[in-house]
Short mmCIF file of C-alpha atoms and ligand atoms in Angstrom, two decimals:
data_model
loop_
_atom_site.label_atom_id
_atom_site.label_comp_id
_atom_site.label_asym_id
_atom_site.label_seq_id
_atom_site.Cartn_x
_atom_site.Cartn_y
_atom_site.Cartn_z
CA UNK A 2 0.14 0.00 0.20
CA UNK A 3 1.39 3.63 -0.83
CA UNK A 4 2.27 6.30 1.84
CA UNK A 5 -0.39 8.36 0.59
CA UNK A 6 -3.09 5.13 0.77
CA UNK A 7 -1.95 4.61 4.91
CA UNK A 8 -2.58 8.05 5.62
CA UNK A 9 -5.73 8.17 4.01
CA UNK A 10 -6.75 4.90 6.22
CA UNK A 11 -5.03 6.36 9.59
CA UNK A 12 -6.97 9.53 9.25
CA UNK A 13 -10.53 7.62 8.31
CA UNK A 14 -9.76 5.60 11.33
CA UNK A 15 -9.15 8.74 13.63
CA UNK A 16 -12.04 10.33 12.73
CA UNK A 17 -13.94 7.05 13.36
CA UNK A 18 -12.58 6.93 16.84
CA UNK A 19 -12.79 11.00 17.56
CA UNK A 20 -16.86 10.16 16.53
CA UNK A 21 -16.86 7.52 19.02
CA UNK A 22 -15.55 9.14 21.36
CA UNK A 23 -17.66 12.30 21.07
CA UNK A 24 -20.38 12.74 23.86
CA UNK A 25 -24.03 12.93 22.59
CA UNK A 26 -25.04 16.69 21.76
CA UNK A 27 -27.44 17.94 24.93
CA UNK A 28 -30.06 17.54 22.03
CA UNK A 29 -29.59 13.93 22.29
CA UNK A 30 -29.20 13.81 25.57
CA UNK A 31 -32.58 15.60 26.33
CA UNK A 32 -34.41 12.24 26.66
CA UNK A 33 -31.96 10.48 29.02
CA UNK A 34 -32.17 13.60 31.23
CA UNK A 35 -36.47 13.23 31.31
CA UNK A 36 -35.64 9.05 32.04
CA UNK A 37 -33.51 9.96 34.80
CA UNK A 38 -35.44 12.77 35.88
CA UNK A 39 -38.61 10.19 35.78
CA UNK A 40 -41.20 12.81 34.61
CA UNK A 41 -41.55 15.42 31.80
CA UNK A 42 -42.85 18.90 33.08
CA UNK A 43 -45.48 19.45 30.78
CA UNK A 44 -48.12 22.66 30.03
CA UNK A 45 -51.63 22.74 29.88
CA UNK A 46 -54.32 25.03 29.81
CA UNK A 47 -56.72 22.82 31.87
CA UNK A 48 -59.68 23.10 29.06
CA UNK A 49 -61.42 20.24 29.18
CA UNK A 50 -62.03 17.69 27.13
CA UNK A 51 -58.19 18.78 25.77
CA UNK A 52 -56.41 19.20 28.88
CA UNK A 53 -58.04 18.67 32.56
CA UNK A 54 -57.11 18.84 36.15
CA UNK A 55 -59.44 17.45 38.51
CA UNK A 56 -60.85 18.40 42.21
CA UNK A 57 -58.00 15.31 43.54
CA UNK A 58 -55.00 16.90 41.15
CA UNK A 59 -54.99 14.56 38.84
CA UNK A 60 -54.12 15.02 35.12
CA UNK A 61 -56.25 13.98 32.53
CA UNK A 62 -57.66 15.27 28.93
CA UNK A 63 -56.63 13.82 25.46
CA UNK A 64 -53.46 15.76 25.16
CA UNK A 65 -52.03 14.30 28.82
CA UNK A 66 -52.68 11.18 28.17
CA UNK A 67 -51.71 10.42 24.85
CA UNK A 68 -48.19 12.43 26.23
CA UNK A 69 -48.17 10.05 29.06
CA UNK A 70 -48.52 7.30 26.95
CA UNK A 71 -45.70 8.57 24.45
CA UNK A 72 -43.64 9.23 27.24
CA UNK A 73 -44.44 5.92 29.29
CA UNK A 74 -42.97 4.07 25.97
CA UNK A 75 -39.67 6.06 25.46
CA UNK A 76 -38.85 5.70 29.42
CA UNK A 77 -40.25 8.56 30.37
CA UNK A 78 -42.51 7.01 33.71
CA UNK A 79 -44.66 10.09 33.87
CA UNK A 80 -45.27 13.78 33.45
CA UNK A 81 -45.96 16.70 35.64
CA UNK A 82 -48.30 19.09 34.50
CA UNK A 83 -48.61 22.97 35.15
CA UNK A 84 -51.33 25.19 34.08
CA UNK A 85 -50.92 27.79 31.86
CA UNK A 86 -52.60 30.67 29.59
CA UNK A 87 -52.05 29.83 25.70
CA UNK A 88 -50.29 32.88 25.22
CA UNK A 89 -47.40 32.15 27.93
CA UNK A 90 -46.83 28.68 26.97
CA UNK A 91 -43.90 28.64 24.27
CA UNK A 92 -42.41 31.53 25.99
CA UNK A 93 -42.66 29.22 29.21
CA UNK A 94 -40.82 25.87 27.05
CA UNK A 95 -38.30 28.13 25.49
CA UNK A 96 -37.10 29.45 28.92
CA UNK A 97 -37.01 25.95 30.21
CA UNK A 98 -40.05 25.86 32.27
CA UNK A 99 -41.25 23.14 30.39
CA UNK A 100 -40.04 19.75 28.47
CA UNK A 101 -43.17 19.92 25.97
CA UNK A 102 -46.05 21.64 25.86
CA UNK A 103 -49.49 19.18 25.35
CA UNK A 104 -52.39 21.45 25.69
CA UNK A 105 -53.94 21.18 22.42
CA UNK A 106 -51.83 24.21 20.98
CA UNK A 107 -52.88 24.40 17.23
CA UNK A 108 -50.41 24.16 14.79
CA UNK A 109 -50.17 27.68 12.99
CA UNK A 110 -46.80 29.01 11.16
CA UNK A 111 -45.86 31.47 13.36
CA UNK A 112 -45.67 28.74 16.21
CA UNK A 113 -44.21 26.27 14.05
CA UNK A 114 -40.78 28.75 13.68
CA UNK A 115 -41.11 29.08 17.60
CA UNK A 116 -41.12 25.55 18.62
CA UNK A 117 -40.26 21.84 17.40
CA UNK A 118 -44.24 20.25 17.02
CA UNK A 119 -45.00 16.40 17.15
CA UNK A 120 -47.04 15.10 14.22
CA UNK A 121 -50.76 15.79 14.70
CA UNK A 122 -52.25 14.77 17.58
CA UNK A 123 -56.02 16.46 18.28
CA UNK A 124 -58.16 18.84 15.51
CA UNK A 125 -61.25 20.95 15.84
CA UNK A 126 -63.13 23.30 14.51
CA UNK A 127 -63.90 26.81 16.34
CA UNK A 128 -67.29 27.39 18.25
CA UNK A 129 -69.02 30.25 19.89
CA UNK A 130 -71.40 30.16 23.02
CA UNK A 131 -73.75 33.20 23.22
CA UNK A 132 -77.59 33.86 24.55
CA UNK A 133 -80.08 31.43 23.37
CA UNK A 134 -81.58 32.58 20.07
CA UNK A 135 -78.03 34.32 18.94
CA UNK A 136 -79.84 37.96 19.63
CA UNK A 137 -76.70 39.31 17.44
CA UNK A 138 -76.92 37.17 14.96
CA UNK A 139 -73.26 36.27 15.33
CA UNK A 140 -72.00 32.97 12.91
CA UNK A 141 -68.64 34.75 12.37
CA UNK A 142 -65.30 36.58 13.75
CA UNK A 143 -66.93 38.99 10.73
CA UNK A 144 -70.25 38.91 12.41
CA UNK A 145 -68.63 40.26 15.51
CA UNK A 146 -66.30 42.93 14.02
CA UNK A 147 -69.51 44.26 11.56
CA UNK A 148 -71.44 45.14 14.74
CA UNK A 149 -69.96 47.56 17.30
CA UNK A 150 -71.80 46.83 19.89
CA UNK A 151 -70.46 42.78 19.94
CA UNK A 152 -67.47 42.20 22.46
CA UNK A 153 -65.81 38.55 22.35
CA UNK A 154 -64.17 36.24 24.87
CA UNK A 155 -61.27 34.45 23.92
CA UNK A 156 -58.22 32.81 25.93
CA UNK A 157 -55.00 35.23 26.01
CA UNK A 158 -52.80 34.36 23.12
CA UNK A 159 -54.95 31.72 21.86
CA UNK A 160 -56.36 31.18 18.55
CA UNK A 161 -59.90 32.45 18.81
CA UNK A 162 -58.45 36.05 19.92
CA UNK A 163 -56.34 35.84 17.05
CA UNK A 164 -58.82 35.15 14.64
CA UNK A 165 -60.95 37.82 16.18
CA UNK A 166 -58.65 40.42 15.38
CA UNK A 167 -57.80 39.17 12.15
CA UNK A 168 -61.37 39.59 11.09
CA UNK A 169 -61.18 43.24 12.04
CA UNK A 170 -62.95 43.18 15.75
CA UNK A 171 -60.80 46.13 17.62
CA UNK A 172 -58.67 45.46 20.53
CA UNK A 173 -60.79 46.97 23.27
CA UNK A 174 -64.07 44.45 21.71
CA UNK A 175 -61.39 41.48 22.20
CA UNK A 176 -61.44 40.69 26.16
CA UNK A 177 -58.97 38.07 27.26
CA UNK A 178 -60.80 35.55 29.60
CA UNK A 179 -58.33 33.29 31.87
CA UNK A 180 -60.36 30.09 31.78
CA UNK A 181 -64.05 28.47 30.65
CA UNK A 182 -65.44 28.94 34.60
CA UNK A 183 -64.56 33.17 34.14
CA UNK A 184 -66.08 32.92 30.66
CA UNK A 185 -69.01 31.40 31.14
CA UNK A 186 -69.73 34.12 33.94
CA UNK A 187 -68.70 36.69 31.93
CA UNK A 188 -71.33 35.82 29.33
CA UNK A 189 -74.04 34.91 31.62
CA UNK A 190 -73.27 38.47 33.36
CA UNK A 191 -73.53 40.39 29.80
CA UNK A 192 -69.70 41.24 30.12
CA UNK A 193 -69.57 39.62 26.33
CA UNK A 194 -71.52 38.60 23.71
CA UNK A 195 -70.16 35.64 22.82
CA UNK A 196 -67.03 33.17 24.03
CA UNK A 197 -64.99 31.29 21.84
CA UNK A 198 -63.20 28.24 22.20
CA UNK A 199 -62.66 25.05 20.17
CA UNK A 200 -65.72 23.29 19.46
CA UNK A 201 -65.15 20.71 21.80
CA UNK A 202 -64.40 22.88 24.65
CA UNK A 203 -67.23 24.67 24.35
CA UNK A 204 -69.72 22.15 24.28
CA UNK A 205 -67.97 20.66 27.38
CA UNK A 206 -68.32 23.51 29.03
CA UNK A 207 -71.80 24.18 27.97
CA UNK A 208 -73.13 20.72 28.90
CA UNK A 209 -71.73 21.20 32.31
CA UNK A 210 -73.17 24.39 32.69
CA UNK A 211 -76.62 23.22 32.27
CA UNK A 212 -77.69 27.01 31.49
CA UNK A 213 -80.78 26.86 29.51
CA UNK A 214 -80.01 30.79 28.32
CA UNK A 215 -77.25 29.61 26.38
CA UNK A 216 -76.40 27.88 23.17
CA UNK A 217 -73.64 26.96 21.17
CA UNK A 218 -72.69 28.23 17.23
CA UNK A 219 -70.26 25.78 15.86
CA UNK A 220 -69.03 25.45 13.70
CA UNK A 221 -67.80 29.17 13.19
CA UNK A 222 -68.24 30.27 9.32
CA UNK A 223 -64.91 30.49 7.33
CA UNK A 224 -62.93 29.79 10.50
CA UNK A 225 -60.36 26.94 9.96
CA UNK A 226 -60.26 23.35 11.29
CA UNK A 227 -56.44 23.29 13.35
CA UNK A 228 -54.77 20.34 14.71
CA UNK A 229 -52.14 19.85 17.91
CA UNK A 230 -49.38 18.74 18.46
CA UNK A 231 -46.91 18.02 21.32
CA UNK A 232 -44.32 21.02 20.96
CA UNK A 233 -41.12 21.06 21.64
CA UNK A 234 -38.20 23.67 22.14
CA UNK A 235 -36.13 24.46 19.04
CA UNK A 236 -32.86 22.39 19.74
CA UNK A 237 -34.96 19.31 21.06
CA UNK A 238 -36.13 17.91 17.72
CA UNK A 239 -34.41 14.33 18.60
CA UNK A 240 -36.49 14.32 21.75
CA UNK A 241 -39.48 15.16 19.08
CA UNK A 242 -38.61 12.44 17.04
CA UNK A 243 -37.93 10.05 19.33
CA UNK A 244 -42.13 10.88 20.36
CA UNK A 245 -42.99 10.68 16.89
CA UNK A 246 -41.83 7.53 16.58
CA UNK A 247 -43.85 6.47 19.51
CA UNK A 248 -47.13 8.48 18.36
CA UNK A 249 -46.79 6.66 14.76
CA UNK A 250 -46.85 3.08 16.24
CA UNK A 251 -49.97 4.36 18.44
CA UNK A 252 -51.61 5.51 15.41
CA UNK A 253 -50.95 2.45 13.41
CA UNK A 254 -51.92 -0.28 16.32
CA UNK A 255 -55.29 1.66 17.28
CA UNK A 256 -53.85 2.76 20.59
CA UNK A 257 -54.10 6.58 19.22
CA UNK A 258 -57.24 6.35 18.69
CA UNK A 259 -58.50 4.35 21.98
CA UNK A 260 -57.08 7.24 23.93
CA UNK A 261 -58.65 10.28 22.34
CA UNK A 262 -61.84 9.05 20.75
CA UNK A 263 -63.52 8.83 24.23
CA UNK A 264 -62.75 12.39 24.25
CA UNK A 265 -64.96 12.87 21.15
CA UNK A 266 -61.46 13.75 19.13
CA UNK A 267 -61.08 12.39 15.88
CA UNK A 268 -58.13 9.81 15.09
CA UNK A 269 -58.64 10.06 11.09
CA UNK A 270 -58.47 13.69 11.41
CA UNK A 271 -55.18 13.81 12.69
CA UNK A 272 -54.03 10.70 10.63
CA UNK A 273 -55.41 12.53 7.71
CA UNK A 274 -52.99 15.74 7.94
CA UNK A 275 -48.98 16.15 8.93
CA UNK A 276 -46.72 18.98 10.82
CA UNK A 277 -45.76 19.63 7.38
CA UNK A 278 -49.28 20.59 5.61
CA UNK A 279 -50.31 22.45 9.48
CA UNK A 280 -47.39 24.76 9.54
CA UNK A 281 -47.61 25.90 5.94
CA UNK A 282 -51.15 26.65 5.94
CA UNK A 283 -51.79 29.83 5.59
O1 6CS B 15 -54.12 26.41 20.26
C1 6CS B 15 -55.01 27.42 20.79
O2 6CS B 15 -54.63 28.63 20.75
C2 6CS B 15 -56.35 27.18 21.22
N1 6CS B 15 -56.34 25.93 21.16
C3 6CS B 15 -57.03 25.27 22.23
C4 6CS B 15 -57.17 24.00 22.81
N2 6CS B 15 -57.74 25.80 22.91
C5 6CS B 15 -57.97 27.48 22.66
C6 6CS B 15 -56.60 28.15 22.59
O3 6CS B 15 -56.98 29.36 21.74
#
């Protein structure tokens, strides 16, 4: 063998040894960290059926239930949830207060550029809760914009708030509502004319309210169907990819449908789209 061949073989062997000795990157270590920690810290909103915290503190809802099962399959024993406003979830993830957002945080381009989403999990349209008979005739966010007396309540930093503002509802007629019970009370007291959340959330709230003076308009005309995914910090793509591998197996085996469909969600809806499509949607 000529000297130059020896040199290239030696160089290759050195590179291989260097690679073997190189510690895993922070990204690749994240899953190992969570396994050692014994739990993944998840951000939720407490908005049934997407996410819920019982009187006993037990965390349920379709998003945490899927996340708990996927993390268990990855060797992370459990999830520990903290309740956050939608608008604070991504900053909290980026600040390292959460390991993932599993809350029904819908995939939209601006969010897709801020986090690493898993493949789709929960899909839903938008809805209005309003006074029986819909006295102001509100069927779309534009109807609210066109009626100077109409006030809408929506989660801070949430999709419905953004849809209302984009439809032209002035800021002073878009009221930030911290949670479902507050929204219901504001509607009952007449401080807002319509409370907007995804269809399954509004139906869950109104059914429990058992208030004959209220009704639901769903779906909101002109509003898209959105899907969420579990959201991970940019830089934790290895963890997100590992999550996606287990999620895909659960979709394939029927386990995924078994978890989300009792909550009213459609496995088919989530399986008929993709992160790529949802993050590119206009
Ligand atoms: O992703 C969002 O912004 C919306 N997702 C849910 C599950 N509820 C309201 C929120 O605005």
